[in-house]
Amino acid sequence: MSGHDGAPGASHGAVPGASGEATGGRLVLLGNAIVDLVMRVPALPERGGDIISQDTTLTTGGGFNVLTAAHRLGLPAVYAGAHGTGPFGDRVRADLAREGIEVPLDPVAEEDTGFCVAFVDGGGERTFATSLGAEARLTEAHARAVLAALRPGDLVQISGYGLAYPVNGPVLASLVARLPEHTRVFLDPGPLADQIPEEVLEAVLARCDWVSCNQREGRLLTGRDDAREAAAALAARLGPRTGVLLRADADGCWLVPPGGEPAHIPGRRVTAVDSNGAGDAHTGAFLALLGHGLDLSSAVEGANAAAAFAVTRHGPATGPTVGELLDLLDGEPLAARLSSALGR
């Protein structure tokens, strides 16, 4: 399939930030901000078994992690997903407000926001079980409100979780097809990549400027185990107008620029204590740095550093602030480039 319809040079095929100028837009998330019940356990219990949690926290997660990661690096952010009326919905809205993230949609009446139970084992790996709520109840009225709220230069991030939900998927596919040319579209297919209906996934991929996924998701989308091969196969599937980032944990990631060849961008070796939210920190940082006008290689290097920072902290929303990212990169050439772009 082709990554985009339209003639060569159509505006939605351009790479934001590639020529050095800032987009002047915001990150608009078409995803799900939910409540995470995070339990740290030595290991997952056997089937039918039980285990005592070493630590349990209640926090806002899901798309909130991407929004905070981008906003902490100076990119204005908007949560354009559904949210409910109840204690979880109240918690999500309070946390979004605390982080300075705009919420343009009204709450869904008589239904609370959903939640996720996240088990983090002794190796830092995470396993999830999710209960859906108001965030999985998008309507055409919501879609029209989102379209009306968009501004020139906005970066639109789509979560594969929403695409896999029976109600949200068709609404989001229709919404994406109507996005104005000035918006740039980014997709993270997420762990449910193989559960997204084909007609929904194809409609969204046809409008994407970038797809960012981890190795498991890359394998689900391409059938390739090798990270480089999966990145190249996904880029070939999408076509020359769409870029690919395939995240490979501590090994960094594979970058395939639109129409280009795979290039390995090394990661940073750190002692991981919690990998929950690391991919979100990478995505949010990548979008923020592109929005600030960084070139692709610098944006990806900065995203790798942001993800490395995130796994050294407990919790899902652990993307660094500008100061924390620059401290991590102290003395490296990348630090000077980021400092200039971020106005520090």
Tab-separated table of C-alpha atoms in Angstrom:
chain	number	residue	atom	x	y	z
A	1	MET	CA	0.000	0.000	0.000
A	2	SER	CA	1.053	3.604	-0.385
A	3	GLY	CA	1.729	5.702	2.704
A	4	HIS	CA	-0.345	8.613	1.348
A	5	ASP	CA	-2.649	9.503	-1.458
A	6	GLY	CA	-2.088	12.672	-3.428
A	7	ALA	CA	0.481	14.162	-5.748
A	8	PRO	CA	4.197	14.331	-4.913
A	9	GLY	CA	4.940	17.333	-2.739
A	10	ALA	CA	1.532	17.344	-1.024
A	11	SER	CA	1.897	19.272	2.202
A	12	HIS	CA	1.085	16.405	4.543
A	13	GLY	CA	4.085	14.489	3.224
A	14	ALA	CA	6.612	17.010	4.552
A	15	VAL	CA	8.746	16.223	7.579
A	16	PRO	CA	8.055	18.562	10.507
A	17	GLY	CA	11.217	20.172	11.735
A	18	ALA	CA	13.355	18.637	8.976
A	19	SER	CA	14.283	21.999	7.496
A	20	GLY	CA	15.020	23.560	10.883
A	21	GLU	CA	11.887	25.611	11.429
A	22	ALA	CA	9.535	25.036	14.354
A	23	THR	CA	6.008	23.988	13.506
A	24	GLY	CA	4.360	26.528	15.825
A	25	GLY	CA	1.676	23.946	16.602
A	26	ARG	CA	0.665	21.722	19.507
A	27	LEU	CA	0.584	18.022	20.236
A	28	VAL	CA	-3.055	16.902	19.944
A	29	LEU	CA	-3.549	13.391	21.303
A	30	LEU	CA	-6.350	11.252	19.847
A	31	GLY	CA	-5.835	8.609	22.483
A	32	ASN	CA	-6.872	7.554	25.954
A	33	ALA	CA	-5.892	9.049	29.302
A	34	ILE	CA	-6.864	6.528	31.973
A	35	VAL	CA	-5.946	5.649	35.556
A	36	ASP	CA	-3.124	3.147	36.128
A	37	LEU	CA	-3.032	0.911	39.192
A	38	VAL	CA	0.676	0.039	39.176
A	39	MET	CA	1.823	-2.946	41.250
A	40	ARG	CA	5.504	-3.780	41.671
A	41	VAL	CA	5.952	-7.539	42.088
A	42	PRO	CA	9.046	-9.810	42.148
A	43	ALA	CA	7.564	-11.836	39.290
A	44	LEU	CA	4.156	-12.531	37.768
A	45	PRO	CA	2.246	-15.217	39.688
A	46	GLU	CA	1.673	-18.598	38.104
A	47	ARG	CA	-1.765	-19.279	36.647
A	48	GLY	CA	-4.203	-19.549	39.539
A	49	GLY	CA	-1.604	-18.227	41.961
A	50	ASP	CA	-1.176	-15.056	43.981
A	51	ILE	CA	1.688	-12.757	44.893
A	52	ILE	CA	2.154	-9.853	47.295
A	53	SER	CA	2.836	-6.465	45.717
A	54	GLN	CA	5.962	-4.731	47.009
A	55	ASP	CA	4.524	-1.320	46.163
A	56	THR	CA	1.220	-0.102	44.721
A	57	THR	CA	0.478	3.323	43.268
A	58	LEU	CA	-2.526	4.925	41.593
A	59	THR	CA	-1.590	7.325	38.808
A	60	THR	CA	-2.894	8.726	35.538
A	61	GLY	CA	-1.399	6.949	32.532
A	62	GLY	CA	-2.107	5.890	28.954
A	63	GLY	CA	-1.909	8.854	26.573
A	64	PHE	CA	-1.196	11.110	29.557
A	65	ASN	CA	2.390	9.835	29.457
A	66	VAL	CA	2.966	11.051	25.883
A	67	LEU	CA	1.348	14.405	26.600
A	68	THR	CA	3.450	15.056	29.697
A	69	ALA	CA	6.667	13.946	27.983
A	70	ALA	CA	6.079	16.443	25.165
A	71	HIS	CA	4.808	19.268	27.382
A	72	ARG	CA	7.757	18.985	29.775
A	73	LEU	CA	10.001	19.667	26.776
A	74	GLY	CA	8.076	22.799	25.884
A	75	LEU	CA	5.497	21.608	23.331
A	76	PRO	CA	1.914	22.757	24.071
A	77	ALA	CA	-0.316	19.697	24.472
A	78	VAL	CA	-4.017	18.893	24.107
A	79	TYR	CA	-5.880	15.794	25.267
A	80	ALA	CA	-8.553	15.316	22.599
A	81	GLY	CA	-9.860	11.979	23.863
A	82	ALA	CA	-13.031	11.149	25.759
A	83	HIS	CA	-13.164	11.220	29.565
A	84	GLY	CA	-15.785	10.265	32.101
A	85	THR	CA	-17.773	11.521	35.067
A	86	GLY	CA	-16.629	9.814	38.244
A	87	PRO	CA	-13.592	9.507	40.519
A	88	PHE	CA	-11.250	8.236	37.778
A	89	GLY	CA	-12.397	10.904	35.321
A	90	ASP	CA	-11.920	13.565	37.997
A	91	ARG	CA	-8.417	12.227	38.695
A	92	VAL	CA	-7.462	12.323	35.015
A	93	ARG	CA	-8.733	15.883	34.510
A	94	ALA	CA	-6.975	17.112	37.654
A	95	ASP	CA	-3.655	15.633	36.510
A	96	LEU	CA	-4.047	17.034	33.000
A	97	ALA	CA	-4.753	20.467	34.481
A	98	ARG	CA	-1.738	20.204	36.797
A	99	GLU	CA	0.511	19.520	33.791
A	100	GLY	CA	-0.989	22.427	31.831
A	101	ILE	CA	-2.636	20.201	29.211
A	102	GLU	CA	-5.768	21.495	27.491
A	103	VAL	CA	-8.964	19.386	27.438
A	104	PRO	CA	-11.419	20.557	24.732
A	105	LEU	CA	-14.100	17.833	25.041
A	106	ASP	CA	-16.868	17.743	27.643
A	107	PRO	CA	-17.052	14.704	29.974
A	108	VAL	CA	-19.138	11.693	28.936
A	109	ALA	CA	-22.239	11.642	31.121
A	110	GLU	CA	-22.945	8.771	33.541
A	111	GLU	CA	-19.775	6.789	32.806
A	112	ASP	CA	-16.396	6.944	34.482
A	113	THR	CA	-12.978	6.848	32.833
A	114	GLY	CA	-11.432	3.369	32.622
A	115	PHE	CA	-8.396	1.981	34.404
A	116	CYS	CA	-5.470	-0.344	33.864
A	117	VAL	CA	-3.711	-2.721	36.238
A	118	ALA	CA	0.015	-2.697	35.430
A	119	PHE	CA	2.318	-5.325	36.939
A	120	VAL	CA	6.000	-4.305	36.963
A	121	ASP	CA	8.253	-7.302	37.661
A	122	GLY	CA	11.729	-7.459	39.160
A	123	GLY	CA	13.349	-6.928	35.754
A	124	GLY	CA	11.408	-3.738	35.078
A	125	GLU	CA	9.104	-5.345	32.476
A	126	ARG	CA	5.403	-4.522	32.596
A	127	THR	CA	2.242	-6.532	31.956
A	128	PHE	CA	-1.222	-4.985	31.696
A	129	ALA	CA	-4.924	-5.693	32.114
A	130	THR	CA	-7.314	-2.889	31.107
A	131	SER	CA	-10.930	-2.121	31.965
A	132	LEU	CA	-12.534	0.190	29.395
A	133	GLY	CA	-14.598	3.225	30.337
A	134	ALA	CA	-15.700	6.545	28.846
A	135	GLU	CA	-12.436	6.897	26.888
A	136	ALA	CA	-13.672	4.028	24.675
A	137	ARG	CA	-16.931	5.845	23.826
A	138	LEU	CA	-15.937	8.370	21.155
A	139	THR	CA	-18.765	9.724	19.012
A	140	GLU	CA	-19.084	11.637	15.768
A	141	ALA	CA	-19.881	14.719	17.853
A	142	HIS	CA	-16.507	14.286	19.570
A	143	ALA	CA	-14.819	13.995	16.172
A	144	ARG	CA	-16.400	17.219	14.932
A	145	ALA	CA	-15.348	19.027	18.113
A	146	VAL	CA	-11.744	17.850	17.673
A	147	LEU	CA	-11.648	18.980	14.041
A	148	ALA	CA	-12.990	22.397	15.056
A	149	ALA	CA	-10.307	22.742	17.752
A	150	LEU	CA	-7.311	22.056	15.472
A	151	ARG	CA	-4.878	24.843	14.589
A	152	PRO	CA	-2.350	25.192	11.747
A	153	GLY	CA	0.830	23.254	12.448
A	154	ASP	CA	-0.676	20.874	15.013
A	155	LEU	CA	0.912	17.439	15.442
A	156	VAL	CA	-1.781	14.766	15.832
A	157	GLN	CA	-0.800	11.641	17.772
A	158	ILE	CA	-2.978	8.523	17.471
A	159	SER	CA	-2.889	5.555	19.832
A	160	GLY	CA	-3.483	2.043	18.550
A	161	TYR	CA	-5.428	1.326	21.727
A	162	GLY	CA	-8.232	3.576	20.506
A	163	LEU	CA	-8.123	2.063	17.025
A	164	ALA	CA	-8.645	-1.397	18.521
A	165	TYR	CA	-11.728	-0.377	20.514
A	166	PRO	CA	-14.939	-1.361	18.675
A	167	VAL	CA	-16.576	2.078	19.096
A	168	ASN	CA	-13.506	4.317	18.785
A	169	GLY	CA	-11.818	2.639	15.811
A	170	PRO	CA	-14.286	3.611	13.047
A	171	VAL	CA	-14.765	7.112	14.531
A	172	LEU	CA	-11.008	7.714	14.605
A	173	ALA	CA	-10.529	6.342	11.072
A	174	SER	CA	-13.181	8.735	9.796
A	175	LEU	CA	-11.708	11.633	11.780
A	176	VAL	CA	-8.172	11.004	10.488
A	177	ALA	CA	-9.410	10.984	6.900
A	178	ARG	CA	-10.824	14.485	7.473
A	179	LEU	CA	-7.744	16.013	9.095
A	180	PRO	CA	-6.661	19.221	7.358
A	181	GLU	CA	-3.519	19.172	5.245
A	182	HIS	CA	-1.610	21.371	7.686
A	183	THR	CA	-1.623	18.698	10.416
A	184	ARG	CA	1.074	16.038	10.753
A	185	VAL	CA	-0.113	12.595	11.838
A	186	PHE	CA	1.801	10.191	14.081
A	187	LEU	CA	0.708	6.659	15.037
A	188	ASP	CA	1.891	4.425	17.863
A	189	PRO	CA	0.077	1.113	17.166
A	190	GLY	CA	0.631	-0.134	20.719
A	191	PRO	CA	0.387	-3.666	22.149
A	192	LEU	CA	-2.985	-4.273	20.456
A	193	ALA	CA	-1.531	-3.725	16.966
A	194	ASP	CA	-2.718	-7.136	15.760
A	195	GLN	CA	-6.241	-6.529	17.095
A	196	ILE	CA	-6.933	-3.351	15.126
A	197	PRO	CA	-9.493	-4.065	12.370
A	198	GLU	CA	-7.716	-4.042	9.024
A	199	GLU	CA	-9.981	-1.426	7.459
A	200	VAL	CA	-9.385	0.921	10.414
A	201	LEU	CA	-5.616	0.407	10.432
A	202	GLU	CA	-5.258	0.868	6.671
A	203	ALA	CA	-7.277	4.097	6.714
A	204	VAL	CA	-5.040	5.568	9.428
A	205	LEU	CA	-1.758	4.337	7.923
A	206	ALA	CA	-2.745	5.973	4.631
A	207	ARG	CA	-2.630	9.383	6.339
A	208	CYS	CA	0.333	8.870	8.676
A	209	ASP	CA	3.511	10.920	8.432
A	210	TRP	CA	5.240	8.793	11.087
A	211	VAL	CA	4.732	5.404	12.735
A	212	SER	CA	6.587	4.627	15.973
A	213	CYS	CA	6.466	1.160	17.520
A	214	ASN	CA	8.501	-1.264	19.604
A	215	GLN	CA	9.993	-4.540	18.379
A	216	ARG	CA	7.015	-6.677	19.372
A	217	GLU	CA	4.606	-4.344	17.587
A	218	GLY	CA	6.912	-4.233	14.557
A	219	ARG	CA	6.826	-8.028	14.443
A	220	LEU	CA	3.025	-8.049	14.668
A	221	LEU	CA	2.795	-5.604	11.743
A	222	THR	CA	5.452	-7.195	9.511
A	223	GLY	CA	6.138	-10.747	10.669
A	224	ARG	CA	9.869	-9.890	11.014
A	225	ASP	CA	11.772	-10.628	14.232
A	226	ASP	CA	14.923	-8.685	13.366
A	227	ALA	CA	14.564	-5.002	14.311
A	228	ARG	CA	16.229	-3.622	11.175
A	229	GLU	CA	14.273	-5.920	8.890
A	230	ALA	CA	11.004	-5.057	10.636
A	231	ALA	CA	11.680	-1.308	10.305
A	232	ALA	CA	12.501	-1.689	6.606
A	233	ALA	CA	9.449	-3.897	5.960
A	234	LEU	CA	7.140	-1.460	7.747
A	235	ALA	CA	8.567	1.461	5.770
A	236	ALA	CA	8.040	-0.479	2.544
A	237	ARG	CA	4.456	-1.187	3.529
A	238	LEU	CA	3.787	2.472	4.298
A	239	GLY	CA	5.419	3.994	1.238
A	240	PRO	CA	7.940	6.804	0.695
A	241	ARG	CA	5.945	9.603	2.351
A	242	THR	CA	5.897	7.989	5.801
A	243	GLY	CA	8.764	7.689	8.291
A	244	VAL	CA	9.278	4.830	10.737
A	245	LEU	CA	10.766	4.634	14.219
A	246	LEU	CA	11.219	1.133	15.606
A	247	ARG	CA	12.204	1.290	19.265
A	248	ALA	CA	14.617	-1.421	20.430
A	249	ASP	CA	14.822	-0.699	24.176
A	250	ALA	CA	18.430	-0.313	25.390
A	251	ASP	CA	19.686	-0.775	21.829
A	252	GLY	CA	18.117	2.543	20.846
A	253	CYS	CA	15.963	2.532	17.740
A	254	TRP	CA	15.909	2.179	13.978
A	255	LEU	CA	15.036	5.304	12.042
A	256	VAL	CA	13.711	5.124	8.489
A	257	PRO	CA	13.179	8.680	7.176
A	258	PRO	CA	10.442	9.117	4.578
A	259	GLY	CA	11.808	7.559	1.391
A	260	GLY	CA	15.114	6.694	3.116
A	261	GLU	CA	17.004	3.647	4.374
A	262	PRO	CA	17.095	2.235	7.925
A	263	ALA	CA	19.689	3.804	10.224
A	264	HIS	CA	20.500	2.645	13.736
A	265	ILE	CA	20.453	5.365	16.409
A	266	PRO	CA	22.189	3.900	19.489
A	267	GLY	CA	20.562	3.955	22.892
A	268	ARG	CA	22.011	4.754	26.297
A	269	ARG	CA	22.960	2.158	28.896
A	270	VAL	CA	21.246	2.805	32.216
A	271	THR	CA	20.019	0.692	35.117
A	272	ALA	CA	16.303	0.247	34.472
A	273	VAL	CA	13.954	0.175	37.441
A	274	ASP	CA	10.619	0.551	35.600
A	275	SER	CA	10.064	0.366	31.836
A	276	ASN	CA	6.399	1.421	32.165
A	277	GLY	CA	5.936	4.534	29.996
A	278	ALA	CA	9.382	4.430	28.350
A	279	GLY	CA	7.920	4.180	24.852
A	280	ASP	CA	5.586	7.067	25.634
A	281	ALA	CA	8.513	9.171	26.862
A	282	HIS	CA	10.332	8.396	23.602
A	283	THR	CA	7.318	9.334	21.494
A	284	GLY	CA	6.554	12.532	23.404
A	285	ALA	CA	10.180	13.674	23.289
A	286	PHE	CA	10.481	12.913	19.565
A	287	LEU	CA	7.379	14.961	18.806
A	288	ALA	CA	8.475	17.832	21.043
A	289	LEU	CA	11.955	18.002	19.539
A	290	LEU	CA	10.620	17.897	15.995
A	291	GLY	CA	8.177	20.619	16.987
A	292	HIS	CA	11.106	22.723	18.177
A	293	GLY	CA	12.763	22.397	14.760
A	294	LEU	CA	15.432	19.766	15.509
A	295	ASP	CA	16.742	17.678	12.617
A	296	LEU	CA	15.624	14.043	12.569
A	297	SER	CA	18.826	12.494	13.922
A	298	SER	CA	18.997	14.947	16.826
A	299	ALA	CA	15.297	14.468	17.597
A	300	VAL	CA	15.725	10.689	17.709
A	301	GLU	CA	18.896	10.887	19.806
A	302	GLY	CA	17.063	13.175	22.215
A	303	ALA	CA	14.104	10.771	22.319
A	304	ASN	CA	16.459	7.872	23.099
A	305	ALA	CA	17.925	9.901	25.960
A	306	ALA	CA	14.450	10.805	27.262
A	307	ALA	CA	13.429	7.125	27.259
A	308	ALA	CA	16.649	6.178	29.055
A	309	PHE	CA	15.893	8.793	31.710
A	310	ALA	CA	12.323	7.501	32.068
A	311	VAL	CA	13.297	3.898	32.869
A	312	THR	CA	15.444	5.066	35.803
A	313	ARG	CA	12.342	6.434	37.535
A	314	HIS	CA	9.331	4.621	38.967
A	315	GLY	CA	5.966	5.391	37.394
A	316	PRO	CA	4.514	5.707	33.899
A	317	ALA	CA	4.737	9.492	33.349
A	318	THR	CA	8.486	9.917	33.879
A	319	GLY	CA	9.639	11.816	30.799
A	320	PRO	CA	12.314	14.411	31.664
A	321	THR	CA	11.986	18.165	31.863
A	322	VAL	CA	14.269	20.282	29.685
A	323	GLY	CA	16.678	20.723	32.594
A	324	GLU	CA	16.738	16.995	33.397
A	325	LEU	CA	17.369	16.057	29.773
A	326	LEU	CA	20.202	18.581	29.426
A	327	ASP	CA	21.737	17.377	32.702
A	328	LEU	CA	21.695	13.805	31.384
A	329	LEU	CA	23.446	14.935	28.193
A	330	ASP	CA	25.906	17.228	29.978
A	331	GLY	CA	29.050	17.761	27.879
A	332	GLU	CA	27.756	15.895	24.826
A	333	PRO	CA	27.395	17.638	21.433
A	334	LEU	CA	23.670	16.821	21.424
A	335	ALA	CA	23.213	18.928	24.571
A	336	ALA	CA	24.279	22.095	22.770
A	337	ARG	CA	21.910	21.429	19.871
A	338	LEU	CA	18.989	20.751	22.210
A	339	SER	CA	19.821	23.768	24.370
A	340	SER	CA	19.762	26.046	21.339
A	341	ALA	CA	16.484	24.617	20.016
A	342	LEU	CA	14.787	24.603	23.421
A	343	GLY	CA	15.873	28.118	24.281
A	344	ARG	CA	18.085	27.184	27.253
